PDB file of C-alpha atoms in Angstrom:
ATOM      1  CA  UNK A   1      39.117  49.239  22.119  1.00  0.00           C
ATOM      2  CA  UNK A   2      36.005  49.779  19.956  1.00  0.00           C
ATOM      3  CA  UNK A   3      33.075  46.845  19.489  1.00  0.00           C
ATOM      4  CA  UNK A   4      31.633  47.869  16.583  1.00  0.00           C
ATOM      5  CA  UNK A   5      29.355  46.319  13.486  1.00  0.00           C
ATOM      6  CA  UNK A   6      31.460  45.206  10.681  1.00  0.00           C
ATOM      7  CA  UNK A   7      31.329  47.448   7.856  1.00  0.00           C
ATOM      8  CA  UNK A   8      32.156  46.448   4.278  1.00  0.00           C
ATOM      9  CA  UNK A   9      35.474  48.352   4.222  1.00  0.00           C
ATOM     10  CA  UNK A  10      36.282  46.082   7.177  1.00  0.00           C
ATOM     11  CA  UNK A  11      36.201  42.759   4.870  1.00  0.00           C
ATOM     12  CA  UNK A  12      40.335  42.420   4.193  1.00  0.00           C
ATOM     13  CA  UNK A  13      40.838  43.140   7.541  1.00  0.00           C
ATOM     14  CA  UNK A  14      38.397  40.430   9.164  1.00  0.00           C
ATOM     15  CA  UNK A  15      40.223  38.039   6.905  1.00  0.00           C
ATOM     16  CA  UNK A  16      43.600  39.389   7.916  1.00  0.00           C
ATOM     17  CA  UNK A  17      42.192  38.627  11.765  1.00  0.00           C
ATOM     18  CA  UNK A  18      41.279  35.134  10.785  1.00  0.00           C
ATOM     19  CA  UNK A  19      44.767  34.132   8.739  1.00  0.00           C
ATOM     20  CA  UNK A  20      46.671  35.707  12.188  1.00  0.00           C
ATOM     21  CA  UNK A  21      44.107  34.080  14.471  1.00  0.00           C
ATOM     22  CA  UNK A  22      44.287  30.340  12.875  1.00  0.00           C
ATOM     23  CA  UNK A  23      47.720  30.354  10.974  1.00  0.00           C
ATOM     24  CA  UNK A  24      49.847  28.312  13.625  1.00  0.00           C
ATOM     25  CA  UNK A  25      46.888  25.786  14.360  1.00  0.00           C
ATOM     26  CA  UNK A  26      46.327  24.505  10.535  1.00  0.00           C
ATOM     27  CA  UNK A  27      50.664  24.792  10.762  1.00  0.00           C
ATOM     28  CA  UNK A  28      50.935  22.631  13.488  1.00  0.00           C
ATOM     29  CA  UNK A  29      48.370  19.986  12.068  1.00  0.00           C
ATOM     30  CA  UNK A  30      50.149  19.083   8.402  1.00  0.00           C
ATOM     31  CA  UNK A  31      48.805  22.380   6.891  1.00  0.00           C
ATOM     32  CA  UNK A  32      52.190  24.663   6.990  1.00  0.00           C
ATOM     33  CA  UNK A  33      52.932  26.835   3.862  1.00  0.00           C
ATOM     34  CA  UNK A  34      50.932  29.852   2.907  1.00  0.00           C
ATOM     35  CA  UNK A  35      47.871  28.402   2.476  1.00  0.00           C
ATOM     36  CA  UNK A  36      44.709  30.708   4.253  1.00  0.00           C
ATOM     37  CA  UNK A  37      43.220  28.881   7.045  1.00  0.00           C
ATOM     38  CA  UNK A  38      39.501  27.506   5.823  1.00  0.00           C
ATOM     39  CA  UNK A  39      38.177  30.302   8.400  1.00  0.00           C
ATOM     40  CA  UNK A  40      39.138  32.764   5.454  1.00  0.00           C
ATOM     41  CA  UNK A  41      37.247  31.340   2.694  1.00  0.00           C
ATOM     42  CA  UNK A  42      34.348  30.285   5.119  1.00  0.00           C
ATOM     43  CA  UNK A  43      34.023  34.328   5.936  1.00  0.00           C
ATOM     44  CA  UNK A  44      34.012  35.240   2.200  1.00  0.00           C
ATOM     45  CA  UNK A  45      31.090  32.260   1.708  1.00  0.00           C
ATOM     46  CA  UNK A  46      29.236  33.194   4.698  1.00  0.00           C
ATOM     47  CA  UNK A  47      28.712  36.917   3.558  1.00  0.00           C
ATOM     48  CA  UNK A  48      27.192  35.607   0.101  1.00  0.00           C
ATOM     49  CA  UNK A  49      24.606  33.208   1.710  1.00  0.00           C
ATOM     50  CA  UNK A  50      21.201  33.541   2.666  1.00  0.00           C
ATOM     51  CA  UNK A  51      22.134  32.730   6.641  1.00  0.00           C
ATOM     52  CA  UNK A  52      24.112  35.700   6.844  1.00  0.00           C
ATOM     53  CA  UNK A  53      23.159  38.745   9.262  1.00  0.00           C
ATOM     54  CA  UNK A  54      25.293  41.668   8.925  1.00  0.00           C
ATOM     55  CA  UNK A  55      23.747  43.103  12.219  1.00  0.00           C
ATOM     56  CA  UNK A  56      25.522  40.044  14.114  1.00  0.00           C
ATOM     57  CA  UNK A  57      29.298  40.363  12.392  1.00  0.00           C
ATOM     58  CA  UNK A  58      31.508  42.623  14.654  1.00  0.00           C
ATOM     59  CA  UNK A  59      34.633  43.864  14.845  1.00  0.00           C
ATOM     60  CA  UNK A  60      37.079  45.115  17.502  1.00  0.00           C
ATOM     61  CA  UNK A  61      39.137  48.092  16.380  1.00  0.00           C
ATOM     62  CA  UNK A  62      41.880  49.196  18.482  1.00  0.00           C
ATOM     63  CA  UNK A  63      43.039  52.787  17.255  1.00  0.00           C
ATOM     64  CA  UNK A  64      42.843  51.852  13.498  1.00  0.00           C
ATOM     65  CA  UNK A  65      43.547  48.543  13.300  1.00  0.00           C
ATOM     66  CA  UNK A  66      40.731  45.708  13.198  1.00  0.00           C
ATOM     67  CA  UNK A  67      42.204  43.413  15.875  1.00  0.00           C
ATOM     68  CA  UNK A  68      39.143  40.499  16.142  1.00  0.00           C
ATOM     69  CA  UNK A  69      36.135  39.301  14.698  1.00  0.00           C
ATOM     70  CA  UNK A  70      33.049  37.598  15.668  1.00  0.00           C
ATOM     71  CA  UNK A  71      29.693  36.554  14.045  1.00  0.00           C
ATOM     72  CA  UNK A  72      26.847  34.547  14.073  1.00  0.00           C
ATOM     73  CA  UNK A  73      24.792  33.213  11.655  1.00  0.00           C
ATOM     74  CA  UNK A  74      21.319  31.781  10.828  1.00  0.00           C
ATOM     75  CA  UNK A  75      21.099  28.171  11.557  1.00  0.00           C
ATOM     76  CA  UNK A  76      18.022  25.695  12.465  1.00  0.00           C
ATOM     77  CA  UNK A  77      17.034  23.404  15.246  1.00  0.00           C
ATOM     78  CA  UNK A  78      14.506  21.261  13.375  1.00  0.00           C
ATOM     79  CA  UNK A  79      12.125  24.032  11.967  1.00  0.00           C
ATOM     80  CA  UNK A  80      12.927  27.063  14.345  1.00  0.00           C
ATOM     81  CA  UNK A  81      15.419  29.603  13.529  1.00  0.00           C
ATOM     82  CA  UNK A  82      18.133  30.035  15.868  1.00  0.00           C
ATOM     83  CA  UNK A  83      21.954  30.990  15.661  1.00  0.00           C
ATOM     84  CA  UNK A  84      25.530  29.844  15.109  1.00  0.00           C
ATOM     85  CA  UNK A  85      28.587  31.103  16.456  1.00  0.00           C
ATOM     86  CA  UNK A  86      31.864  31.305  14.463  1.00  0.00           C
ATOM     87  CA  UNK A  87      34.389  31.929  13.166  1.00  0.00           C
ATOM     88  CA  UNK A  88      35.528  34.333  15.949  1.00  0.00           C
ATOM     89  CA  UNK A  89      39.521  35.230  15.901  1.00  0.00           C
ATOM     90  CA  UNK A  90      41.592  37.434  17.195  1.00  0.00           C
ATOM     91  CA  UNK A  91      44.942  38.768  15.587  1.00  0.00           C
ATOM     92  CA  UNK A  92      47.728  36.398  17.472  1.00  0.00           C
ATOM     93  CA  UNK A  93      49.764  39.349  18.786  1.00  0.00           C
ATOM     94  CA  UNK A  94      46.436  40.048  20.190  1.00  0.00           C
ATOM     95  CA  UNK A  95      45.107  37.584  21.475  1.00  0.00           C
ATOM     96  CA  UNK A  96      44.944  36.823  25.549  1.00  0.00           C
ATOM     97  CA  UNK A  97      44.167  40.063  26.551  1.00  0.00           C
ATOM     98  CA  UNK A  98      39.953  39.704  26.543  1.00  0.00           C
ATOM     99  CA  UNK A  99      38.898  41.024  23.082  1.00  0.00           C
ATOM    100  CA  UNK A 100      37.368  37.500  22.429  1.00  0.00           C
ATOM    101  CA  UNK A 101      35.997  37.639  25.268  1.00  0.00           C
ATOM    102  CA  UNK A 102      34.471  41.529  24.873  1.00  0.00           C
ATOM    103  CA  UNK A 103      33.291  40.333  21.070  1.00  0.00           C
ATOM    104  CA  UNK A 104      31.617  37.345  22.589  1.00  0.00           C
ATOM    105  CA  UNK A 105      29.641  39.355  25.088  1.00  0.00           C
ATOM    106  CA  UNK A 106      29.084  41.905  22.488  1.00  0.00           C
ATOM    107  CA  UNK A 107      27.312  39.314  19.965  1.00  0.00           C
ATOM    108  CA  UNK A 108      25.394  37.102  22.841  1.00  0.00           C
ATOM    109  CA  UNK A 109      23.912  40.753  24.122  1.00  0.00           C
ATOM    110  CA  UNK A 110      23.001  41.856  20.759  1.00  0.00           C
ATOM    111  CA  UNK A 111      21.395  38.505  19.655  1.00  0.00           C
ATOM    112  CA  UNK A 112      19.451  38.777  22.868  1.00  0.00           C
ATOM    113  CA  UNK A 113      18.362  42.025  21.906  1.00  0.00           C
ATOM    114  CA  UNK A 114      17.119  40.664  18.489  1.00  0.00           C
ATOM    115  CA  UNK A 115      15.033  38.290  21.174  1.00  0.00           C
ATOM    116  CA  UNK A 116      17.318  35.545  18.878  1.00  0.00           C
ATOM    117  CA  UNK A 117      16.386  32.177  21.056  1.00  0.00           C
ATOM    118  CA  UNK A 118      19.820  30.745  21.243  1.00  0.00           C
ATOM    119  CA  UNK A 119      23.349  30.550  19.932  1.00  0.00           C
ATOM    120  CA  UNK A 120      24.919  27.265  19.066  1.00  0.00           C
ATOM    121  CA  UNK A 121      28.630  26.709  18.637  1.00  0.00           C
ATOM    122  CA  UNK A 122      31.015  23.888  17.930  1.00  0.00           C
ATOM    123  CA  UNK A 123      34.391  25.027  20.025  1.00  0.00           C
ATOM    124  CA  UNK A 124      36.298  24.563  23.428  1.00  0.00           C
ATOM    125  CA  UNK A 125      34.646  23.141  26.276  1.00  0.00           C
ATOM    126  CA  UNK A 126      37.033  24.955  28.621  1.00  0.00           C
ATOM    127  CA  UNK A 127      36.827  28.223  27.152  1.00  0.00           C
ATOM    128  CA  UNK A 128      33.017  28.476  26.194  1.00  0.00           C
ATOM    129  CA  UNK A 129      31.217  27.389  29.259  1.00  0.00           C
ATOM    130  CA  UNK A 130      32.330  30.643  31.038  1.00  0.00           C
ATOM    131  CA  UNK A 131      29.674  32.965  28.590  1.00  0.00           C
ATOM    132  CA  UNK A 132      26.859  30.389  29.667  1.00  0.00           C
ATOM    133  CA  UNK A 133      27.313  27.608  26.542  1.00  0.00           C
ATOM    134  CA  UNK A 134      26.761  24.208  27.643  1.00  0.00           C
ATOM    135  CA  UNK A 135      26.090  20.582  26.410  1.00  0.00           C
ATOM    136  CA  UNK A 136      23.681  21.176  23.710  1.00  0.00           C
ATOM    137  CA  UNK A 137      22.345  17.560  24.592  1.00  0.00           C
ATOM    138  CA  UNK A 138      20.951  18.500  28.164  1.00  0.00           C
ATOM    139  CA  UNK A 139      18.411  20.922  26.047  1.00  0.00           C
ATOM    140  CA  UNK A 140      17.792  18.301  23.957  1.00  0.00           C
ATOM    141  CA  UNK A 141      19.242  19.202  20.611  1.00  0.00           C
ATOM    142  CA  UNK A 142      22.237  17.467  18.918  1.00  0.00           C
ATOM    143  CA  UNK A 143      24.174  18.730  16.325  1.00  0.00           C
ATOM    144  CA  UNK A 144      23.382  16.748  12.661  1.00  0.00           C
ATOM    145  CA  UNK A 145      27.161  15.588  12.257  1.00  0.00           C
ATOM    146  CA  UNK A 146      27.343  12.852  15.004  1.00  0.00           C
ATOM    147  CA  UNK A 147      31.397  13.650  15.561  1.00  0.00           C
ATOM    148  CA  UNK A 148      30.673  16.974  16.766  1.00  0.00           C
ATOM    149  CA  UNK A 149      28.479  15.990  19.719  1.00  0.00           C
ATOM    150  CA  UNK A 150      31.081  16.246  22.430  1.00  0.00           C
ATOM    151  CA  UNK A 151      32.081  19.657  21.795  1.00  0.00           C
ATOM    152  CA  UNK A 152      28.482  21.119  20.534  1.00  0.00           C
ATOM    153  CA  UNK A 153      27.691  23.694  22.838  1.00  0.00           C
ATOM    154  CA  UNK A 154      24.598  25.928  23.089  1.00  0.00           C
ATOM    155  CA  UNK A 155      23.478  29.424  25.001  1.00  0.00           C
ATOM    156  CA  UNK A 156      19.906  29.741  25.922  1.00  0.00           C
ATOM    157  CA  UNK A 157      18.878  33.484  25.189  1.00  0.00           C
ATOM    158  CA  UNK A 158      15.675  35.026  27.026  1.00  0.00           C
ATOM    159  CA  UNK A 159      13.628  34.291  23.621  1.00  0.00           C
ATOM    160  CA  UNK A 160      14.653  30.170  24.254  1.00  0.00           C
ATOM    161  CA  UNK A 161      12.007  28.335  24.116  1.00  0.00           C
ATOM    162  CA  UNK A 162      11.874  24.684  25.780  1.00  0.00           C
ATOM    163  CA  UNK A 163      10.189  23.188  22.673  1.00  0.00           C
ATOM    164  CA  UNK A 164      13.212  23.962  20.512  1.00  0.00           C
ATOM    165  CA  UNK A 165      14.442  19.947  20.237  1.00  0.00           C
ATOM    166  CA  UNK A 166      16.168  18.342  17.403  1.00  0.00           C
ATOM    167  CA  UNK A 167      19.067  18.445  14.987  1.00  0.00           C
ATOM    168  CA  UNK A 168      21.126  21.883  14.613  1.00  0.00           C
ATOM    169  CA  UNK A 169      22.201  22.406  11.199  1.00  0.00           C
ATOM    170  CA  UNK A 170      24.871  25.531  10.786  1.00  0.00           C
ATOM    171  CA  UNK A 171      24.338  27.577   7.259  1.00  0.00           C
ATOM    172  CA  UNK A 172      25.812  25.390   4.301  1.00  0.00           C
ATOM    173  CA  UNK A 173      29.347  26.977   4.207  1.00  0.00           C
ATOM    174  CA  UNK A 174      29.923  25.585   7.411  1.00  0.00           C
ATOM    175  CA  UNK A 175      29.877  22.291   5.541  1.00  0.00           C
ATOM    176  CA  UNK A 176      32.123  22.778   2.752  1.00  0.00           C
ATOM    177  CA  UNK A 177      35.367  23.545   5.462  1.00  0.00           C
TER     178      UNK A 177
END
């Protein structure tokens, strides 16, 4: 397996990644049918807005075949510029056998290397902790939809700086899911 930048051939394939990777959750809630989970259309949004960083969208490619996706995109903490993770999916047949994990790894070391100050998330508080997300509230910040604060999560890069306080507010797509 292959970590690689997306590329713009890549973009059916990423959305292929995302209907496999979130089909049987929106099934199992009252979704069902054939309707694309919103992680589709938020991919397609995301590339057309001003928070999107194509150096920060990668893919794992096994052989041929694009088998996850993960990026990040600009977000705010008050007035400084930090990062949000998501969507990240892996095709279900896929899936369990540490390609999320090697895409998150791949993303949090790259956004490090852009000396990015921190990645913010909104996700799994048993899965996430384990690539060094926690609380966002013990740093201080606090995500700007009040629901989300039990499962907002941030990761400190080595750019973080301690005055980063306040409200996190993801790219606008992220708000028309």
């Amino acid at each position: 397996m292959l970590i690689r930048r997306e590329r713009g051939v890549d973009t059916t394939a990423v959305a292929a990644v995302h209907r496999s990777a979130f089909a049987a959750q929106y099934a199992t809630s009252g979704g069902g049918g054939t309707q694309d989970p919103p992680e589709v259309a938020l991919m397609a949004e995301l590339r057309s807005d001003p928070g999107w960083i194509p150096t920060l969208s990668m893919v794992a490619v096994s052989g041929d075949t694009v088998v996850g996706h993960v990026c990040v995109t600009r977000a705010t903490v008050g007035p400084f510029p930090v990062l949000a993770l998501g969507p990240i999916g892996v095709l279900a047949d896929r899936q369990h056998r540490g390609i999320g994990s090697a895409l998150l790894h791949a993303v949090v070391g790259a956004a490090d290397a852009l000396d990015e100050p921190l990645i913010g998330l909104l996700g799994s508080l048993d899965y996430y902790p384990r690539f060094g997300f926690q609380p966002a509230e013990r740093l201080g910040i606090i995500p700007d939809q009040p629901e989300w604060a039990s499962h907002f999560q941030v990761r400190p890069l080595t750019a973080y700086d301690s005055q980063i306080l306040g409200e996190f507010r993801y790219a606008d797509p992220f708000y028309a899911l």
